[in-house]
């Protein structure tokens, strides 16, 4: 199928893009890498009257470290994240996760801003933003808004963005001393959307977690920052502690059922990931074996 007829405008600046979005309201759509927008238009799931192409706006590009913050422009492509030495040094979780996003052809065009604005609950990058405690920077005619990633995702394909706003960049705290990460997803094939995945960022002191942010994906209508992770922080890690956290996780999650997996299977896989994360971060195979595998 082909998309419905639409008009096209290439925005020359953020200000120009915002003017176009305000003038056309809900009838306009932003185009970044087009890897989600174009398939949706071709399937006629959406039929915008105007496409506002932001792909040439230089101010939306770039990865920069400023003090203890890493700033990443919305137009940064998946492949740029994958190859960036700054990302590898300061947010290695992202380097590991982005290798699981689709395939090279899609990673060559798809962008960070597009992935976050699209807000697919099975996507890797939204969960990473939640795990990394990112701040999402949004621009509208009234000025700039800064939203914690945890509050940015509001439902399936829904975010705090309005139709008249642009996602400009994200800010990520650079990895602290003693910080570490874990990423794993279960997918039918490498590059497919995950059945269930976990992006986690932790601070480790001795044999304990001093902090642990576990963001599960494909288990709800948005990335889920697991409250159950708190049960693993500042406590000696034993099979009993892990079992308690696992039970709490199972109660907390409300996964959906689809043709790929039942809700029970998704809940089970999330528990497996919780145990694997704990075991891998601390080099404790006994915890994985004792976990709910
Ligand atoms: C076959 C296939 C497999 C894929 N597999 C995966 C996968 O495993 N994991 C995964 O995470 N993704 C996957 N994707 C999606 C891919 O990562 C997309 O690149 C990404 O979701 C959207 O990025 P984009 O730059 O292409 O955005 P676009 O398609 O251009 O835009 C997506 C949406 O975001 C809006 N938007 C874009 N940029 C902005 C902005 N700066 N401000 C406001 N709104 C904006 C658009 O209006 C649109 O609604 C897959 C895509 C395909 C085609």
Tab-separated table of C-alpha atoms and ligand atoms in Angstrom:
chain	number	residue	atom	x	y	z
A	1	UNK	CA	0.000	0.000	0.000
A	2	UNK	CA	1.111	3.589	-0.541
A	3	UNK	CA	0.698	6.548	1.782
A	4	UNK	CA	-2.136	9.014	1.200
A	5	UNK	CA	-1.118	12.193	-0.599
A	6	UNK	CA	0.721	14.635	1.659
A	7	UNK	CA	2.634	17.896	1.459
A	8	UNK	CA	6.278	18.119	2.428
A	9	UNK	CA	8.267	20.919	4.083
A	10	UNK	CA	11.956	20.830	4.930
A	11	UNK	CA	12.432	22.816	8.146
A	12	UNK	CA	15.503	25.055	8.165
A	13	UNK	CA	15.748	25.535	11.942
A	14	UNK	CA	14.017	24.538	15.166
A	15	UNK	CA	12.129	27.854	15.116
A	16	UNK	CA	10.972	27.199	11.541
A	17	UNK	CA	9.884	23.623	12.400
A	18	UNK	CA	7.869	24.882	15.374
A	19	UNK	CA	6.192	27.540	13.211
A	20	UNK	CA	5.120	24.851	10.743
A	21	UNK	CA	3.860	22.553	13.511
A	22	UNK	CA	1.853	25.344	15.136
A	23	UNK	CA	0.390	26.465	11.814
A	24	UNK	CA	-0.767	22.955	10.855
A	25	UNK	CA	-1.637	21.491	14.279
A	26	UNK	CA	-2.631	17.820	14.358
A	27	UNK	CA	-2.495	17.622	10.549
A	28	UNK	CA	1.328	17.786	10.554
A	29	UNK	CA	3.882	15.122	11.507
A	30	UNK	CA	7.599	15.442	12.184
A	31	UNK	CA	9.903	13.299	10.035
A	32	UNK	CA	13.296	12.240	11.452
A	33	UNK	CA	14.716	8.945	10.161
A	34	UNK	CA	11.328	7.838	8.810
A	35	UNK	CA	11.828	4.231	9.960
A	36	UNK	CA	8.594	4.163	11.950
A	37	UNK	CA	6.699	7.071	10.406
A	38	UNK	CA	6.918	5.931	6.776
A	39	UNK	CA	5.775	2.329	7.410
A	40	UNK	CA	2.842	3.689	9.449
A	41	UNK	CA	1.924	6.048	6.606
A	42	UNK	CA	2.297	3.358	3.959
A	43	UNK	CA	-0.014	1.103	5.963
A	44	UNK	CA	-2.361	4.112	6.280
A	45	UNK	CA	-2.360	3.808	10.050
A	46	UNK	CA	-1.802	7.566	9.944
A	47	UNK	CA	-2.390	10.034	7.122
A	48	UNK	CA	-0.826	13.407	7.931
A	49	UNK	CA	-1.457	16.238	5.477
A	50	UNK	CA	2.011	17.719	6.008
A	51	UNK	CA	5.371	16.153	6.744
A	52	UNK	CA	7.835	18.477	8.496
A	53	UNK	CA	11.293	17.075	7.716
A	54	UNK	CA	13.734	18.058	10.473
A	55	UNK	CA	16.595	15.979	9.048
A	56	UNK	CA	18.694	18.977	7.952
A	57	UNK	CA	18.571	20.912	11.241
A	58	UNK	CA	22.202	20.926	12.360
A	59	UNK	CA	21.383	22.126	15.897
A	60	UNK	CA	19.601	18.808	16.572
A	61	UNK	CA	22.760	16.776	15.984
A	62	UNK	CA	25.748	15.946	18.111
A	63	UNK	CA	26.993	14.204	21.225
A	64	UNK	CA	28.799	16.359	23.802
A	65	UNK	CA	30.029	15.968	27.383
A	66	UNK	CA	29.461	19.032	29.573
A	67	UNK	CA	30.721	18.474	33.102
A	68	UNK	CA	28.935	15.414	34.422
A	69	UNK	CA	26.225	15.470	31.762
A	70	UNK	CA	26.231	13.836	28.353
A	71	UNK	CA	24.024	15.680	25.872
A	72	UNK	CA	22.758	13.789	22.826
A	73	UNK	CA	20.895	15.548	20.001
A	74	UNK	CA	17.542	14.199	18.821
A	75	UNK	CA	18.842	13.516	15.303
A	76	UNK	CA	21.662	11.280	16.538
A	77	UNK	CA	21.193	8.078	14.573
A	78	UNK	CA	21.292	4.629	16.156
A	79	UNK	CA	24.548	3.915	14.300
A	80	UNK	CA	26.073	7.126	15.727
A	81	UNK	CA	25.217	5.950	19.257
A	82	UNK	CA	26.744	2.569	18.499
A	83	UNK	CA	30.025	4.060	17.284
A	84	UNK	CA	30.383	6.981	19.690
A	85	UNK	CA	33.421	6.823	22.017
A	86	UNK	CA	31.680	9.316	24.354
A	87	UNK	CA	28.635	7.063	24.679
A	88	UNK	CA	30.841	3.992	25.184
A	89	UNK	CA	32.837	5.764	27.899
A	90	UNK	CA	30.008	7.490	29.771
A	91	UNK	CA	26.827	5.481	29.131
A	92	UNK	CA	27.999	2.022	28.014
A	93	UNK	CA	24.496	0.652	28.637
A	94	UNK	CA	23.391	2.565	25.551
A	95	UNK	CA	26.188	1.181	23.379
A	96	UNK	CA	25.232	-2.342	24.344
A	97	UNK	CA	21.491	-1.794	23.929
A	98	UNK	CA	21.519	-0.057	20.560
A	99	UNK	CA	23.182	-3.071	18.927
A	100	UNK	CA	19.840	-4.828	19.532
A	101	UNK	CA	17.772	-2.153	17.769
A	102	UNK	CA	16.632	-3.541	14.423
A	103	UNK	CA	19.241	-4.102	11.686
A	104	UNK	CA	22.049	-2.002	10.147
A	105	UNK	CA	19.872	-0.495	7.392
A	106	UNK	CA	17.392	0.792	9.994
A	107	UNK	CA	20.114	1.856	12.431
A	108	UNK	CA	21.682	3.924	9.636
A	109	UNK	CA	18.584	6.131	9.417
A	110	UNK	CA	16.626	5.765	12.670
A	111	UNK	CA	17.290	8.417	15.313
A	112	UNK	CA	17.261	8.612	19.097
A	113	UNK	CA	14.641	11.392	19.048
A	114	UNK	CA	12.451	9.395	16.676
A	115	UNK	CA	12.634	6.280	18.816
A	116	UNK	CA	11.735	8.186	21.989
A	117	UNK	CA	8.922	10.181	20.347
A	118	UNK	CA	7.543	6.996	18.772
A	119	UNK	CA	7.482	5.374	22.251
A	120	UNK	CA	7.033	1.747	21.286
A	121	UNK	CA	6.868	-0.086	24.650
A	122	UNK	CA	9.021	-2.895	23.175
A	123	UNK	CA	11.818	-0.494	22.164
A	124	UNK	CA	15.237	-0.627	23.756
A	125	UNK	CA	16.126	3.071	23.854
A	126	UNK	CA	13.146	4.357	25.891
A	127	UNK	CA	13.950	1.774	28.582
A	128	UNK	CA	17.613	2.826	28.557
A	129	UNK	CA	16.570	6.448	29.078
A	130	UNK	CA	14.527	5.426	32.121
A	131	UNK	CA	17.320	3.241	33.529
A	132	UNK	CA	19.878	6.009	32.995
A	133	UNK	CA	17.629	8.637	34.607
A	134	UNK	CA	17.751	10.793	31.473
A	135	UNK	CA	16.152	14.188	31.067
A	136	UNK	CA	14.253	14.755	27.815
A	137	UNK	CA	14.482	18.289	26.418
A	138	UNK	CA	11.433	19.498	24.482
A	139	UNK	CA	10.964	22.754	22.620
A	140	UNK	CA	7.681	24.495	21.836
A	141	UNK	CA	6.621	28.017	21.023
A	142	UNK	CA	6.270	28.772	24.744
A	143	UNK	CA	9.910	27.752	25.325
A	144	UNK	CA	11.759	24.715	26.589
A	145	UNK	CA	10.476	21.924	28.840
A	146	UNK	CA	12.643	19.385	30.655
A	147	UNK	CA	10.995	16.094	31.583
A	148	UNK	CA	12.408	13.098	33.431
A	149	UNK	CA	12.363	10.050	31.136
A	150	UNK	CA	10.269	8.246	33.743
A	151	UNK	CA	7.471	10.805	33.198
A	152	UNK	CA	7.931	11.249	29.443
A	153	UNK	CA	6.416	7.917	28.349
A	154	UNK	CA	2.682	7.945	29.049
A	155	UNK	CA	1.286	4.936	27.150
A	156	UNK	CA	1.569	2.814	23.999
A	157	UNK	CA	3.041	5.203	21.390
A	158	UNK	CA	2.180	8.069	23.724
A	159	UNK	CA	4.443	10.620	25.348
A	160	UNK	CA	4.361	13.999	27.059
A	161	UNK	CA	5.076	15.647	23.658
A	162	UNK	CA	2.268	17.691	22.125
A	163	UNK	CA	1.752	17.854	18.350
A	164	UNK	CA	3.249	21.367	18.372
A	165	UNK	CA	6.501	20.422	20.107
A	166	UNK	CA	9.859	18.996	19.083
A	167	UNK	CA	12.076	16.653	21.027
A	168	UNK	CA	15.422	18.462	20.915
A	169	UNK	CA	17.909	16.370	22.889
A	170	UNK	CA	18.433	14.195	25.934
A	171	UNK	CA	20.749	14.709	28.858
A	172	UNK	CA	22.270	11.691	30.585
A	173	UNK	CA	24.249	11.698	33.821
A	174	UNK	CA	27.739	10.365	33.073
A	175	UNK	CA	28.486	7.042	34.713
A	176	UNK	CA	29.712	7.444	38.299
A	177	UNK	CA	32.549	5.599	39.946
A	178	UNK	CA	31.438	2.060	40.841
A	179	UNK	CA	28.594	2.202	38.353
A	180	UNK	CA	27.831	-0.735	36.136
A	181	UNK	CA	25.069	-1.862	33.835
A	182	UNK	CA	23.207	-4.903	32.536
A	183	UNK	CA	21.301	-5.324	29.304
A	184	UNK	CA	19.552	-8.364	27.920
A	185	UNK	CA	16.498	-9.037	25.833
A	186	UNK	CA	14.644	-12.125	24.746
A	187	UNK	CA	13.695	-11.884	21.055
A	188	UNK	CA	12.795	-14.491	18.459
A	189	UNK	CA	15.750	-13.338	16.309
A	190	UNK	CA	18.490	-10.795	16.909
A	191	UNK	CA	17.168	-7.444	15.687
A	192	UNK	CA	13.511	-8.265	16.274
A	193	UNK	CA	11.545	-6.308	18.818
A	194	UNK	CA	11.971	-7.882	22.251
A	195	UNK	CA	9.483	-10.265	23.828
A	196	UNK	CA	10.831	-8.984	27.142
A	197	UNK	CA	13.936	-6.950	27.895
A	198	UNK	CA	15.807	-5.334	30.755
A	199	UNK	CA	18.064	-2.280	30.763
A	200	UNK	CA	19.614	-1.731	34.193
A	201	UNK	CA	22.046	0.777	35.652
A	202	UNK	CA	23.553	0.139	39.078
A	203	UNK	CA	26.055	1.421	41.594
A	204	UNK	CA	27.879	-1.359	43.378
A	205	UNK	CA	29.582	-1.108	46.757
A	206	UNK	CA	31.379	-4.241	47.831
A	207	UNK	CA	28.989	-7.122	47.420
A	208	UNK	CA	25.819	-5.007	47.489
A	209	UNK	CA	23.896	-2.695	45.197
A	210	UNK	CA	24.062	0.902	46.457
A	211	UNK	CA	21.614	1.879	43.717
A	212	UNK	CA	19.740	-0.104	41.081
A	213	UNK	CA	17.485	1.184	38.308
A	214	UNK	CA	15.885	-1.689	36.405
A	215	UNK	CA	13.835	-0.621	33.378
A	216	UNK	CA	11.907	-3.513	31.845
A	217	UNK	CA	10.492	-3.230	28.337
A	218	UNK	CA	7.761	-5.089	26.420
A	219	UNK	CA	5.997	-5.865	29.702
A	220	UNK	CA	3.547	-2.964	29.811
A	221	UNK	CA	2.330	0.089	27.948
A	222	UNK	CA	5.656	1.930	28.585
A	223	UNK	CA	9.092	1.193	30.046
A	224	UNK	CA	8.634	0.015	33.631
A	225	UNK	CA	11.085	1.229	36.292
A	226	UNK	CA	10.736	-1.700	38.677
A	227	UNK	CA	10.010	-0.789	42.286
A	228	UNK	CA	10.999	-4.363	43.153
A	229	UNK	CA	14.644	-3.422	42.501
A	230	UNK	CA	14.623	-1.491	45.799
A	231	UNK	CA	14.465	-4.835	47.614
A	232	UNK	CA	17.941	-5.609	46.273
A	233	UNK	CA	19.588	-2.347	47.379
A	234	UNK	CA	21.781	-1.994	50.489
A	235	UNK	CA	21.175	-5.579	51.472
A	236	UNK	CA	23.247	-8.768	51.448
A	237	UNK	CA	22.171	-10.649	48.343
A	238	UNK	CA	20.865	-14.105	49.171
A	239	UNK	CA	18.515	-16.463	47.316
A	240	UNK	CA	15.792	-15.466	49.811
A	241	UNK	CA	16.249	-11.736	49.098
A	242	UNK	CA	16.230	-12.420	45.375
A	243	UNK	CA	13.098	-14.527	45.680
A	244	UNK	CA	11.338	-11.713	47.553
A	245	UNK	CA	12.308	-9.198	44.848
A	246	UNK	CA	11.182	-11.617	42.167
A	247	UNK	CA	7.767	-12.090	43.771
A	248	UNK	CA	7.392	-8.315	44.102
A	249	UNK	CA	8.298	-7.890	40.427
A	250	UNK	CA	5.694	-10.443	39.382
A	251	UNK	CA	3.022	-8.572	41.347
A	252	UNK	CA	4.110	-5.211	40.002
A	253	UNK	CA	4.129	-6.058	36.293
A	254	UNK	CA	0.985	-6.185	34.189
A	255	UNK	CA	2.245	-7.540	30.857
A	256	UNK	CA	0.077	-7.820	27.771
A	257	UNK	CA	-0.626	-10.981	25.816
A	258	UNK	CA	-0.127	-11.171	22.048
A	259	UNK	CA	0.638	-13.723	19.315
A	260	UNK	CA	4.250	-13.957	20.523
A	261	UNK	CA	3.856	-14.534	24.254
A	262	UNK	CA	1.288	-14.863	27.011
A	263	UNK	CA	1.266	-12.456	29.959
A	264	UNK	CA	2.466	-15.304	32.204
A	265	UNK	CA	5.420	-16.010	29.912
A	266	UNK	CA	6.404	-12.326	29.870
A	267	UNK	CA	6.186	-12.144	33.669
A	268	UNK	CA	8.326	-15.284	33.954
A	269	UNK	CA	10.957	-13.936	31.537
A	270	UNK	CA	11.129	-10.654	33.445
A	271	UNK	CA	11.852	-12.603	36.640
A	272	UNK	CA	14.567	-14.542	34.823
A	273	UNK	CA	16.138	-11.232	33.783
A	274	UNK	CA	16.001	-9.870	37.331
A	275	UNK	CA	17.922	-12.922	38.557
A	276	UNK	CA	20.410	-12.808	35.675
A	277	UNK	CA	21.101	-9.135	36.212
A	278	UNK	CA	21.788	-9.634	39.921
A	279	UNK	CA	23.933	-12.675	39.280
A	280	UNK	CA	25.910	-11.117	36.402
A	281	UNK	CA	26.618	-7.787	38.105
A	282	UNK	CA	27.952	-9.470	41.253
A	283	UNK	CA	29.550	-12.514	39.617
A	284	UNK	CA	27.244	-14.768	41.653
A	285	UNK	CA	26.158	-17.771	39.533
A	286	UNK	CA	24.490	-19.181	42.656
A	287	UNK	CA	21.884	-16.392	42.480
A	288	UNK	CA	21.016	-17.138	38.869
A	289	UNK	CA	20.721	-20.859	39.538
A	290	UNK	CA	18.597	-20.140	42.607
A	291	UNK	CA	16.443	-17.666	40.720
A	292	UNK	CA	13.152	-18.347	39.018
A	293	UNK	CA	14.545	-19.848	35.806
B	1	LIG	C1	11.847	-3.543	10.267
B	1	LIG	C2	12.021	-2.619	11.471
B	1	LIG	C3	12.491	-3.148	12.649
B	1	LIG	C4	12.663	-2.319	13.751
B	1	LIG	N1	13.124	-2.883	14.923
B	1	LIG	C5	13.271	-2.109	16.004
B	1	LIG	C6	13.742	-2.653	17.238
B	1	LIG	O1	14.064	-3.833	17.358
B	1	LIG	N2	13.815	-1.816	18.297
B	1	LIG	C7	13.489	-0.476	18.207
B	1	LIG	O2	13.588	0.231	19.201
B	1	LIG	N3	13.070	0.058	17.069
B	1	LIG	C8	12.956	-0.709	15.958
B	1	LIG	N4	12.511	-0.147	14.782
B	1	LIG	C9	12.169	1.292	14.772
B	1	LIG	C10	13.388	2.140	14.544
B	1	LIG	O3	14.240	2.096	15.671
B	1	LIG	C11	12.998	3.613	14.264
B	1	LIG	O4	14.123	4.199	13.733
B	1	LIG	C12	12.585	4.456	15.437
B	1	LIG	O5	11.532	3.897	16.148
B	1	LIG	C13	12.059	5.813	14.950
B	1	LIG	O6	13.124	6.632	14.627
B	1	LIG	P1	13.068	7.519	13.324
B	1	LIG	O7	14.162	8.516	13.435
B	1	LIG	O8	13.080	6.641	12.136
B	1	LIG	O9	11.677	8.308	13.513
B	1	LIG	P2	10.516	8.615	12.472
B	1	LIG	O10	10.027	7.358	11.867
B	1	LIG	O11	10.931	9.704	11.557
B	1	LIG	O12	9.429	9.200	13.492
B	1	LIG	C14	8.797	8.362	14.431
B	1	LIG	C15	7.746	9.173	15.206
B	1	LIG	O13	8.365	10.141	16.047
B	1	LIG	C16	8.012	11.479	15.672
B	1	LIG	N5	9.250	12.254	15.782
B	1	LIG	C17	10.442	11.915	15.229
B	1	LIG	N6	11.407	12.770	15.641
B	1	LIG	C18	10.800	13.657	16.464
B	1	LIG	C19	11.272	14.797	17.199
B	1	LIG	N7	12.578	15.155	17.207
B	1	LIG	N8	10.383	15.514	17.929
B	1	LIG	C20	9.070	15.142	17.951
B	1	LIG	N9	8.572	14.074	17.297
B	1	LIG	C21	9.430	13.347	16.541
B	1	LIG	C22	7.460	11.360	14.253
B	1	LIG	O14	6.528	12.393	13.968
B	1	LIG	C23	6.816	9.993	14.300
B	1	LIG	O15	5.555	10.069	14.926
B	1	LIG	C24	12.356	-0.938	13.667
B	1	LIG	C25	11.907	-0.386	12.457
B	1	LIG	C26	11.728	-1.219	11.364
B	1	LIG	C27	11.246	-0.619	10.067
